[in-house]
Coordinates of C-alpha atoms in Angstrom, one line a residue:
M1 CA 99.2 75.2 150.6
L2 CA 96.9 78.4 151.2
K3 CA 93.4 77.7 152.0
G4 CA 91.3 78.9 149.0
T5 CA 93.7 78.0 146.3
E6 CA 92.2 74.5 145.5
K7 CA 95.4 74.0 143.5
I8 CA 98.4 71.9 143.7
M9 CA 101.9 73.5 143.6
D10 CA 102.5 72.2 140.0
K11 CA 99.5 74.8 139.1
L12 CA 100.7 77.6 141.1
F13 CA 100.9 79.1 137.4
N14 CA 100.6 77.9 134.0
F15 CA 104.3 76.8 132.5
R16 CA 104.8 78.5 129.3
P17 CA 107.9 77.1 127.5
L18 CA 109.0 80.0 125.5
F19 CA 107.9 82.8 127.8
F20 CA 109.9 81.3 130.9
S21 CA 113.1 80.2 128.7
A22 CA 113.2 83.7 127.4
S23 CA 112.8 84.9 131.3
S24 CA 115.5 82.5 132.1
F25 CA 117.8 83.8 128.9
C26 CA 117.3 87.2 130.3
F27 CA 118.5 86.2 133.7
G28 CA 121.6 84.4 132.2
I29 CA 122.7 87.8 130.7
L30 CA 121.8 89.7 133.6
F31 CA 123.9 87.4 136.0
Y32 CA 126.9 87.5 134.0
Y33 CA 126.7 91.5 133.6
L34 CA 126.6 91.6 137.6
H35 CA 129.5 88.8 137.6
K36 CA 131.9 90.8 135.1
F37 CA 130.8 94.4 136.3
N38 CA 129.7 94.1 140.0
G39 CA 131.9 91.4 141.3
V40 CA 128.8 89.0 141.8
S41 CA 130.5 85.5 142.5
A42 CA 130.1 82.7 140.2
W43 CA 129.5 80.4 143.4
W44 CA 126.0 81.8 143.3
L45 CA 125.3 79.8 140.7
F46 CA 125.1 76.6 143.2
L47 CA 121.7 78.4 144.4
L48 CA 120.4 77.3 141.1
L49 CA 120.8 73.7 142.2
P50 CA 118.4 73.3 145.0
L51 CA 116.2 75.8 143.1
A52 CA 116.2 73.4 140.6
G53 CA 115.5 70.4 142.7
T54 CA 112.6 72.1 144.6
P55 CA 109.8 71.5 142.1
F56 CA 110.3 67.6 142.5
F57 CA 109.0 67.7 146.0
F58 CA 105.7 68.4 144.4
C59 CA 105.3 65.6 142.1
P60 CA 102.4 63.2 142.9
N61 CA 103.4 60.7 140.3
K62 CA 106.2 59.6 137.9
E63 CA 104.8 61.1 134.9
M64 CA 104.9 64.4 136.7
V65 CA 108.3 64.0 137.4
F66 CA 109.4 63.7 134.0
K67 CA 107.5 66.5 132.9
K68 CA 109.3 68.9 135.6
F69 CA 112.7 67.2 134.8
I70 CA 112.2 68.9 131.1
R71 CA 111.1 71.7 132.1
V72 CA 114.2 72.5 134.6
A73 CA 116.4 71.2 132.1
L74 CA 114.8 73.7 129.6
L75 CA 115.2 76.6 132.0
L76 CA 118.7 75.7 133.0
A77 CA 119.9 75.4 129.4
S78 CA 118.4 78.9 128.5
F79 CA 119.9 80.3 131.5
A80 CA 123.6 78.8 130.4
A81 CA 122.8 80.0 126.7
G82 CA 122.2 83.5 127.7
T83 CA 125.2 83.6 130.0
M84 CA 127.2 82.3 127.5
S85 CA 126.0 84.6 124.4
F86 CA 126.6 87.6 126.2
S87 CA 130.2 86.7 127.3
L88 CA 131.0 86.0 123.9
Q89 CA 129.4 89.0 122.7
L90 CA 131.8 91.2 124.7
R91 CA 134.6 89.2 124.3
D92 CA 134.2 89.8 120.1
F93 CA 133.7 93.7 120.9
K94 CA 136.8 93.9 123.2
N95 CA 138.9 92.0 120.8
Q96 CA 139.6 94.4 117.9
P97 CA 142.9 96.1 116.6
Y98 CA 144.1 99.4 118.4
Y99 CA 143.9 102.7 116.5
H100 CA 144.5 106.2 117.3
E101 CA 145.9 107.8 114.1
E102 CA 145.2 109.8 111.2
T103 CA 144.4 107.5 108.2
Y104 CA 142.1 106.9 105.3
V105 CA 138.7 104.8 105.8
V106 CA 136.8 103.0 103.2
A107 CA 133.4 102.2 104.4
T108 CA 129.7 102.2 103.7
V109 CA 126.8 104.1 105.2
V110 CA 124.4 102.0 107.3
E111 CA 122.9 104.6 109.4
R112 CA 122.6 108.5 109.3
R113 CA 121.6 110.8 112.1
E114 CA 121.1 114.5 112.3
N115 CA 122.5 116.3 115.5
G116 CA 122.4 119.7 114.5
E117 CA 125.4 120.9 112.7
I118 CA 126.9 117.6 113.3
I119 CA 126.0 114.6 111.1
S120 CA 126.5 111.3 112.9
L121 CA 126.9 107.9 110.6
V122 CA 127.4 104.6 111.4
L123 CA 129.6 103.0 109.0
D124 CA 130.1 99.2 108.0
D125 CA 132.3 97.0 105.5
L126 CA 135.4 99.0 106.9
I127 CA 138.8 99.2 105.5
I128 CA 141.0 101.1 107.7
G129 CA 144.3 102.1 106.1
E130 CA 145.0 98.9 104.0
T131 CA 143.2 96.6 106.6
Q132 CA 139.7 95.2 106.3
V133 CA 138.5 94.8 109.8
D134 CA 135.5 93.3 111.5
G135 CA 133.4 95.9 113.2
R136 CA 131.5 99.0 112.5
M137 CA 132.5 102.9 113.2
N138 CA 130.8 106.0 114.5
A139 CA 131.9 109.1 112.3
Y140 CA 130.9 112.7 113.5
L141 CA 131.2 114.9 110.7
P142 CA 130.2 118.6 110.0
A143 CA 126.8 118.8 107.9
S144 CA 128.8 120.7 105.1
Y145 CA 130.6 117.3 104.5
C146 CA 127.5 115.2 104.4
E147 CA 125.0 117.2 102.3
N148 CA 124.5 114.4 99.6
V149 CA 125.7 111.2 101.6
R150 CA 122.9 108.7 101.9
L151 CA 122.3 105.1 103.4
S152 CA 124.4 102.7 101.1
D153 CA 126.5 105.3 99.8
K154 CA 130.4 104.2 99.6
L155 CA 132.9 106.8 101.2
L156 CA 136.5 107.2 101.3
L157 CA 137.5 109.8 104.3
R158 CA 140.6 110.6 105.9
G159 CA 140.7 111.7 109.8
L160 CA 141.5 110.5 113.3
V161 CA 140.3 107.0 113.8
S162 CA 140.2 105.5 117.3
T163 CA 139.6 102.3 118.7
D164 CA 136.8 102.7 121.2
T165 CA 136.0 99.1 122.7
E166 CA 135.3 100.5 126.5
Y167 CA 132.3 98.7 127.9
F168 CA 131.0 102.2 129.6
D169 CA 131.0 105.5 128.9
R170 CA 129.5 108.9 130.9
Y171 CA 126.0 107.6 130.0
G172 CA 126.4 103.9 131.2
F173 CA 126.7 100.9 129.8
R174 CA 127.1 100.8 126.0
A175 CA 124.5 98.2 124.8
K176 CA 123.9 99.8 121.6
E177 CA 127.4 100.1 120.4
I178 CA 128.2 96.4 122.0
G179 CA 125.0 95.3 120.2
D180 CA 126.1 96.8 116.9
K181 CA 129.6 96.2 117.2
I182 CA 130.6 99.8 116.9
C183 CA 134.2 99.5 117.9
F184 CA 135.8 102.6 116.0
S185 CA 135.1 106.5 115.9
F186 CA 136.1 108.9 113.5
N187 CA 136.8 112.6 114.0
D188 CA 138.5 115.6 112.9
V189 CA 137.7 114.8 109.1
E190 CA 140.1 116.2 106.7
S191 CA 138.3 115.1 103.5
C192 CA 135.0 112.9 102.7
V193 CA 134.4 111.7 98.8
R194 CA 131.4 109.6 97.6
I195 CA 133.2 107.0 95.8
G196 CA 130.1 104.8 94.8
E197 CA 127.1 103.2 96.1
E198 CA 126.5 99.5 97.5
F199 CA 123.2 98.4 96.5
N200 CA 120.8 97.6 99.3
L201 CA 117.2 97.2 98.5
F202 CA 116.1 98.1 102.1
S203 CA 118.3 101.3 101.9
S204 CA 117.2 102.0 98.5
V205 CA 113.5 102.2 99.0
R206 CA 114.4 104.0 102.8
N207 CA 116.1 106.7 100.6
R208 CA 113.4 107.0 97.9
M209 CA 110.9 107.0 101.1
E210 CA 112.6 110.3 102.5
E211 CA 112.8 111.7 99.0
V212 CA 109.2 111.6 98.2
I213 CA 108.2 112.7 101.8
Y214 CA 110.3 115.9 101.9
A215 CA 109.2 116.6 98.2
G216 CA 105.7 116.1 99.2
M217 CA 105.2 117.7 102.7
D218 CA 106.0 120.9 104.5
E219 CA 109.3 120.4 106.7
T220 CA 107.8 119.6 110.0
P221 CA 105.2 117.2 109.0
A222 CA 107.8 115.6 106.8
D223 CA 110.2 115.4 110.0
V224 CA 107.5 113.5 111.7
S225 CA 106.5 111.2 108.9
V226 CA 110.0 110.0 108.3
A227 CA 109.9 109.5 112.1
A228 CA 107.0 107.8 112.4
L229 CA 107.2 105.5 109.1
L230 CA 111.0 105.1 109.4
G231 CA 112.1 105.3 113.0
D232 CA 114.3 108.4 112.6
S233 CA 113.3 110.8 115.1
S234 CA 116.7 112.8 114.6
K235 CA 115.3 115.3 111.9
I236 CA 112.4 116.7 114.3
E237 CA 113.2 120.0 115.8
S238 CA 114.9 119.3 119.2
G239 CA 112.3 121.5 121.2
L240 CA 109.5 119.9 119.5
L241 CA 110.5 116.4 120.4
E242 CA 111.6 117.0 124.0
N243 CA 107.7 118.4 124.2
I244 CA 106.7 115.3 122.5
R245 CA 108.8 113.1 125.0
Y246 CA 107.3 115.1 128.0
G247 CA 103.6 114.5 126.6
G248 CA 104.6 110.9 126.8
I249 CA 103.7 109.9 123.2
A250 CA 107.2 109.7 122.0
H251 CA 106.7 106.0 120.7
V252 CA 104.0 107.2 118.6
F253 CA 106.6 109.2 116.3
A254 CA 109.2 106.4 116.3
V255 CA 108.4 103.0 114.7
S256 CA 107.3 100.2 117.4
G257 CA 104.8 97.8 117.7
L258 CA 102.0 100.3 117.4
H259 CA 102.9 100.6 113.8
V260 CA 103.7 96.9 113.0
G261 CA 100.5 96.0 114.6
A262 CA 98.6 98.8 112.5
L263 CA 100.3 97.3 109.2
Y264 CA 99.3 93.8 110.2
A265 CA 95.7 94.6 111.1
F266 CA 95.7 96.4 107.6
C267 CA 96.7 93.1 105.9
L268 CA 94.1 91.1 107.9
T269 CA 91.6 93.2 106.6
L270 CA 92.9 93.1 103.0
F271 CA 92.6 89.3 103.5
K272 CA 89.3 89.0 104.4
K273 CA 87.5 92.0 102.4
T274 CA 89.2 91.8 99.0
I275 CA 90.1 89.2 96.5
F276 CA 93.1 87.8 98.6
R277 CA 90.6 86.1 100.6
G278 CA 90.6 83.6 98.1
L279 CA 94.4 82.6 98.4
P280 CA 95.5 79.3 100.1
K281 CA 96.7 79.9 103.6
L282 CA 100.4 79.2 102.6
V283 CA 100.2 81.9 100.2
R284 CA 98.7 84.4 102.4
F285 CA 101.2 83.5 105.2
L286 CA 104.1 84.3 102.7
L287 CA 102.6 87.4 101.4
L288 CA 102.1 88.9 105.2
S289 CA 105.8 87.8 106.1
T290 CA 107.2 89.3 103.1
T291 CA 105.4 92.6 103.7
L292 CA 106.3 92.9 107.5
V293 CA 109.9 91.5 106.9
F294 CA 110.0 94.2 104.2
Y295 CA 109.0 96.7 106.3
A296 CA 111.4 95.5 109.2
G297 CA 114.2 96.0 106.6
I298 CA 113.5 99.3 105.6
C299 CA 113.4 100.3 109.6
G300 CA 116.7 98.7 109.9
F301 CA 115.3 95.7 111.6
S302 CA 115.3 97.4 115.2
D303 CA 114.6 95.5 118.2
S304 CA 110.9 97.1 118.7
V305 CA 110.0 96.4 115.0
V306 CA 111.6 92.7 115.0
R307 CA 109.6 91.9 118.3
A308 CA 106.4 93.2 116.7
M309 CA 106.7 91.4 113.8
V310 CA 107.6 88.0 115.3
I311 CA 104.4 88.5 117.5
C312 CA 102.2 88.8 114.7
L313 CA 103.6 86.3 112.6
F314 CA 103.7 83.7 115.3
A315 CA 100.0 84.9 116.2
Y316 CA 98.8 84.4 112.2
A317 CA 100.7 80.9 111.6
S318 CA 98.8 79.8 114.6
K319 CA 95.4 81.1 113.7
L320 CA 96.1 79.5 110.2
A321 CA 97.1 76.1 112.0
L322 CA 94.0 76.4 114.2
L323 CA 96.0 76.4 117.1
K324 CA 95.4 78.4 120.7
T325 CA 97.6 81.5 120.5
D326 CA 99.0 82.8 123.9
F327 CA 100.5 86.4 124.1
L328 CA 102.8 85.4 126.4
E329 CA 104.4 82.7 124.3
S330 CA 104.5 84.9 121.3
L331 CA 106.3 87.9 123.3
G332 CA 108.5 85.0 125.0
L333 CA 109.5 83.7 121.3
A334 CA 110.2 87.4 120.2
G335 CA 112.4 88.1 123.2
I336 CA 114.3 84.8 122.3
V337 CA 115.0 86.0 118.8
V338 CA 116.2 89.5 119.7
L339 CA 118.3 88.4 122.4
A340 CA 119.9 85.6 120.3
I341 CA 121.0 88.2 117.9
S342 CA 122.1 90.5 120.5
P343 CA 122.1 89.8 123.9
A344 CA 123.4 93.2 125.0
A345 CA 120.1 94.4 123.8
L346 CA 118.7 93.5 127.3
F347 CA 120.1 96.7 128.5
E348 CA 118.8 98.9 125.9
V349 CA 116.0 101.5 126.7
G350 CA 114.3 100.7 123.9
F351 CA 114.2 97.2 124.6
Q352 CA 113.1 97.6 127.9
L353 CA 110.3 99.8 127.1
S354 CA 109.0 97.7 124.4
F355 CA 109.2 94.5 126.2
S356 CA 107.7 96.1 129.6
A357 CA 104.8 97.7 127.8
C358 CA 104.2 94.4 126.1
L359 CA 104.1 92.7 129.6
G360 CA 102.0 95.6 131.0
I361 CA 99.4 94.7 128.3
A362 CA 99.6 90.9 128.9
F363 CA 99.2 91.1 132.6
L364 CA 97.0 94.0 133.4
Q365 CA 95.0 94.8 130.2
R366 CA 92.2 92.3 131.5
P367 CA 91.6 93.1 134.9
I368 CA 91.7 97.0 134.1
R369 CA 89.1 96.2 131.3
Q370 CA 86.8 94.0 133.6
V371 CA 86.8 96.9 136.3
C372 CA 85.7 99.4 133.5
D373 CA 83.2 96.7 132.3
E374 CA 81.7 96.4 135.8
G375 CA 81.5 100.3 136.0
Y376 CA 79.8 100.6 132.8
A377 CA 77.2 97.8 133.6
R378 CA 76.5 99.8 137.0
V379 CA 75.9 102.9 135.0
K380 CA 73.5 101.0 132.3
K381 CA 71.3 99.5 135.3
R382 CA 70.9 103.2 136.5
F383 CA 69.9 104.0 133.2
P384 CA 68.3 101.3 131.7
R385 CA 67.8 101.1 127.9
K386 CA 64.5 101.9 126.3
Y387 CA 63.5 99.1 123.7
T388 CA 61.7 99.6 120.6
P389 CA 58.6 97.2 120.0
S390 CA 60.7 95.5 117.2
E391 CA 63.3 94.9 119.8
L392 CA 60.8 93.7 122.7
A393 CA 59.7 91.2 120.0
M394 CA 63.1 89.8 119.3
L395 CA 63.7 89.5 123.2
K396 CA 60.4 87.8 123.5
H397 CA 61.8 85.3 120.9
G398 CA 65.1 84.8 122.5
D399 CA 67.1 86.9 119.9
T400 CA 70.1 88.6 121.1
L401 CA 70.0 92.5 120.3
P402 CA 72.9 93.7 118.4
P403 CA 74.9 96.5 120.2
T404 CA 73.9 100.2 119.5
I405 CA 76.5 102.3 118.2
G406 CA 76.7 104.1 121.7
E407 CA 77.5 100.5 123.2
R408 CA 80.1 100.0 120.3
L409 CA 81.6 103.4 121.1
V410 CA 81.9 102.6 124.9
K411 CA 83.4 98.8 124.1
A412 CA 86.1 100.6 122.1
T413 CA 86.7 103.3 124.6
I414 CA 87.2 100.8 127.3
S415 CA 89.6 98.8 125.2
T416 CA 91.7 101.8 124.2
I417 CA 91.7 102.7 128.0
S418 CA 92.7 99.4 129.4
I419 CA 95.5 98.9 126.9
T420 CA 96.8 102.4 127.3
L421 CA 96.6 102.1 130.9
A422 CA 98.3 99.1 131.5
A423 CA 101.0 100.0 128.9
Q424 CA 101.8 103.1 130.9
I425 CA 102.0 101.5 134.4
A426 CA 104.3 98.9 133.1
T427 CA 106.7 101.4 131.5
A428 CA 106.9 103.9 134.2
P429 CA 109.7 102.6 136.2
V430 CA 111.6 102.1 133.2
L431 CA 110.9 106.0 132.2
L432 CA 111.9 107.3 135.7
N433 CA 115.0 105.4 135.5
A434 CA 116.1 106.0 132.0
Y435 CA 114.9 109.8 131.8
G436 CA 114.2 111.2 135.0
Y437 CA 110.9 111.8 134.5
L438 CA 107.1 110.4 134.2
S439 CA 104.6 112.3 131.8
G440 CA 101.6 113.7 133.6
W441 CA 99.7 114.1 130.3
G442 CA 100.7 110.5 129.1
L443 CA 97.5 108.7 129.5
L444 CA 95.1 111.2 128.1
L445 CA 97.6 112.1 124.9
N446 CA 98.1 108.2 124.1
F447 CA 94.3 108.0 124.3
L448 CA 94.0 110.5 121.8
F449 CA 96.9 109.8 119.6
V450 CA 97.3 105.9 119.4
P451 CA 93.8 105.3 118.0
I452 CA 94.7 107.8 115.3
L453 CA 97.8 106.6 114.4
S454 CA 96.4 103.1 114.2
A455 CA 93.9 104.1 112.0
G456 CA 96.1 106.3 109.6
F457 CA 99.2 104.8 109.8
A458 CA 98.7 102.3 107.0
F459 CA 97.0 104.4 104.6
L460 CA 100.0 106.8 105.1
L461 CA 102.6 104.2 104.6
A462 CA 100.5 103.1 101.4
A463 CA 100.3 106.7 100.3
V464 CA 104.0 106.9 100.7
W465 CA 104.8 103.5 98.9
L466 CA 102.5 105.1 96.0
A467 CA 104.2 108.2 95.8
C468 CA 107.6 106.3 95.4
L469 CA 106.4 104.3 92.2
L470 CA 105.1 107.5 90.7
P471 CA 107.4 110.7 89.4
T472 CA 108.5 112.8 92.3
A473 CA 106.2 115.7 91.0
W474 CA 103.2 113.7 92.1
A475 CA 104.3 113.5 95.5
G476 CA 103.0 116.8 96.7
V477 CA 99.4 115.7 95.3
I478 CA 99.6 112.3 96.8
L479 CA 100.7 113.5 100.5
Y480 CA 98.8 117.0 100.7
L481 CA 96.1 115.6 102.9
P482 CA 98.7 113.8 105.5
S483 CA 100.8 116.9 105.6
V484 CA 97.6 119.2 106.6
L485 CA 96.6 116.4 109.3
W486 CA 100.1 116.4 110.4
S487 CA 100.3 120.0 111.0
A488 CA 96.9 120.4 112.5
L489 CA 97.8 117.4 115.1
L490 CA 101.2 119.2 116.0
L491 CA 99.6 122.5 116.8
L492 CA 99.1 121.0 120.2
F493 CA 102.5 120.4 121.0
E494 CA 103.4 123.7 119.6
A495 CA 100.9 125.6 121.8
T496 CA 101.4 123.3 125.1
E497 CA 104.2 123.2 127.3
F498 CA 104.2 119.5 128.5
S499 CA 107.4 119.6 130.6
S500 CA 105.5 121.5 133.3
F501 CA 103.2 118.5 134.2
A502 CA 106.0 115.8 134.2
I503 CA 106.8 114.0 137.6
R504 CA 110.5 114.3 138.3
G505 CA 113.1 113.5 141.1
I506 CA 112.0 110.1 141.9
S507 CA 114.3 107.4 141.4
V508 CA 113.5 103.7 141.5
P509 CA 116.1 101.2 143.0
A510 CA 116.0 97.4 141.8
G511 CA 114.4 96.3 144.6
G512 CA 111.4 98.6 144.3
V513 CA 111.2 97.6 140.6
I514 CA 111.2 94.1 141.4
C515 CA 108.4 94.5 144.0
Y516 CA 106.3 96.9 141.5
Y517 CA 106.4 94.4 138.8
L518 CA 105.6 91.4 141.1
G519 CA 102.7 93.1 142.3
G520 CA 101.4 94.0 138.8
T521 CA 101.6 90.0 138.3
F522 CA 99.3 89.5 141.1
L523 CA 96.7 91.7 139.9
S524 CA 96.2 89.6 136.8
D525 CA 95.0 86.1 136.5
K526 CA 98.3 84.5 135.6
W527 CA 98.7 83.0 138.9
N528 CA 96.3 80.1 139.7
V529 CA 95.2 81.2 143.0
S530 CA 91.9 82.6 144.4
K531 CA 91.5 86.4 143.8
R532 CA 91.4 87.1 147.3
W533 CA 95.1 85.8 148.0
R534 CA 96.3 87.5 144.7
R535 CA 95.0 90.8 146.1
Y536 CA 96.8 89.9 149.5
F537 CA 100.0 89.5 147.6
A538 CA 99.6 92.4 145.3
L539 CA 98.8 94.7 148.4
L540 CA 102.0 93.6 150.3
C541 CA 104.3 93.8 147.0
F542 CA 103.0 97.5 146.6
A543 CA 103.2 98.5 150.0
A544 CA 107.0 97.5 150.0
F545 CA 107.4 99.2 146.8
F546 CA 106.0 102.5 148.3
T547 CA 108.0 101.9 151.5
I548 CA 111.5 101.8 149.6
I549 CA 110.4 104.8 147.3
L550 CA 109.9 106.7 150.5
V551 CA 112.9 105.6 152.2
I552 CA 115.4 106.2 149.3
N553 CA 113.7 109.5 147.7
F554 CA 112.8 110.9 151.1
P555 CA 115.3 110.2 154.1
V556 CA 114.4 111.2 157.3

């Protein structure tokens, strides 16, 4: 054991059952992917046996042996569950009837995306010819065929139907199609007729929200509002959307944990400051659960929304039960829920960005905040506060002075910077590998826009919901101010070309990613070793990371 750790091996880190189970579940999925598509032999699994037995060499007593056995069994079971669930998902995706013919299709619209003159629909409840099939279909139709097509509409189409169960396309692994079981494609449309509507509460509310947003706002603010409230960024003009991405704040204009967290905070404020505070704990939890689940349903239960919803509900339930909450445990539970529904989500960029940002906040926010606090404390020493006579009297009596407005602003600024920087650091490798660039303005723009959206999101959502309840003619009045504010905020992206400040041309191989994230964990306080040793290990990991980057990207 290293000198200065003053900890036995069992306490090298604190075991968090949900977080480590989720991690093991991910490793199971990843191993099956490498086994099936990269030829990694299943014999490597036997390495798990000595690894699983290693912890028992550090057990000082029989009670500890039992605890270690339970933990090891839990991790092995999670690994096996991840492997099995992913293999079954791939099998179910592949086992579909083969079609490549012109025929009729009866189906229900569950997603609608605009791509210029082409409308992309995701269809469910499929009847192909006269056969009902299990799976979904991607349909690509000219916009002229879809002018009045909305979610939950039942369509009768005729065109070319093809079975598409390949695991890879030109963009790589088809994680979203596999996860959503989109096994068929529809092209060369000959006819498209709306024959009815399947009632779906979530889709009906979503359609109504889009209707009042476009009735009450100018086109561009309406497009951005639909993206921010409902997660559909396909309506935003392509040049503007690309510039927003280069600015590093695309997540602000697509529903994510930021939005669910803002809604959660708004609900908690209502519970504390209004008549709701007198309600029983169970009733408050049910009201919060209903609100978050309803909003998640409107957004199509996307991975980022489900993750944030699970974290918020788990945190609030723990608070009501007077239990100590742990963000990593909440994140682990969210990961298990999302991956249990769709193991292929592990390979989606949205999932990776969402969870890496949360991991960055969990591991790095506190050390970054501590550095900022230490810097602020040094500045305060150089410029000491001048006390009034009344404040001096309070200090003499041993009372604590309330923070000034300036101190509160500094505290809020430090909190925002630490969260933003932690998330930026954690998502950098994912962004580089997925999109090939990294925003040079991301930190500054997130610092500016995240607090604005966090403060205004719940009120924008409430305004839209109010407009939904009133006649459509009222939408222009209720949404006038949000439309003006969106127009003002978007001026920055219309006037500045952020692509010129992007970092491009750097690839991060798997070995570099491992070193990068491992180094990040050593910067945190999650390892039960001394700060000195954590710094040494972090320095070693980052040195290895930069060496790999230099060798791969700048060969001699």
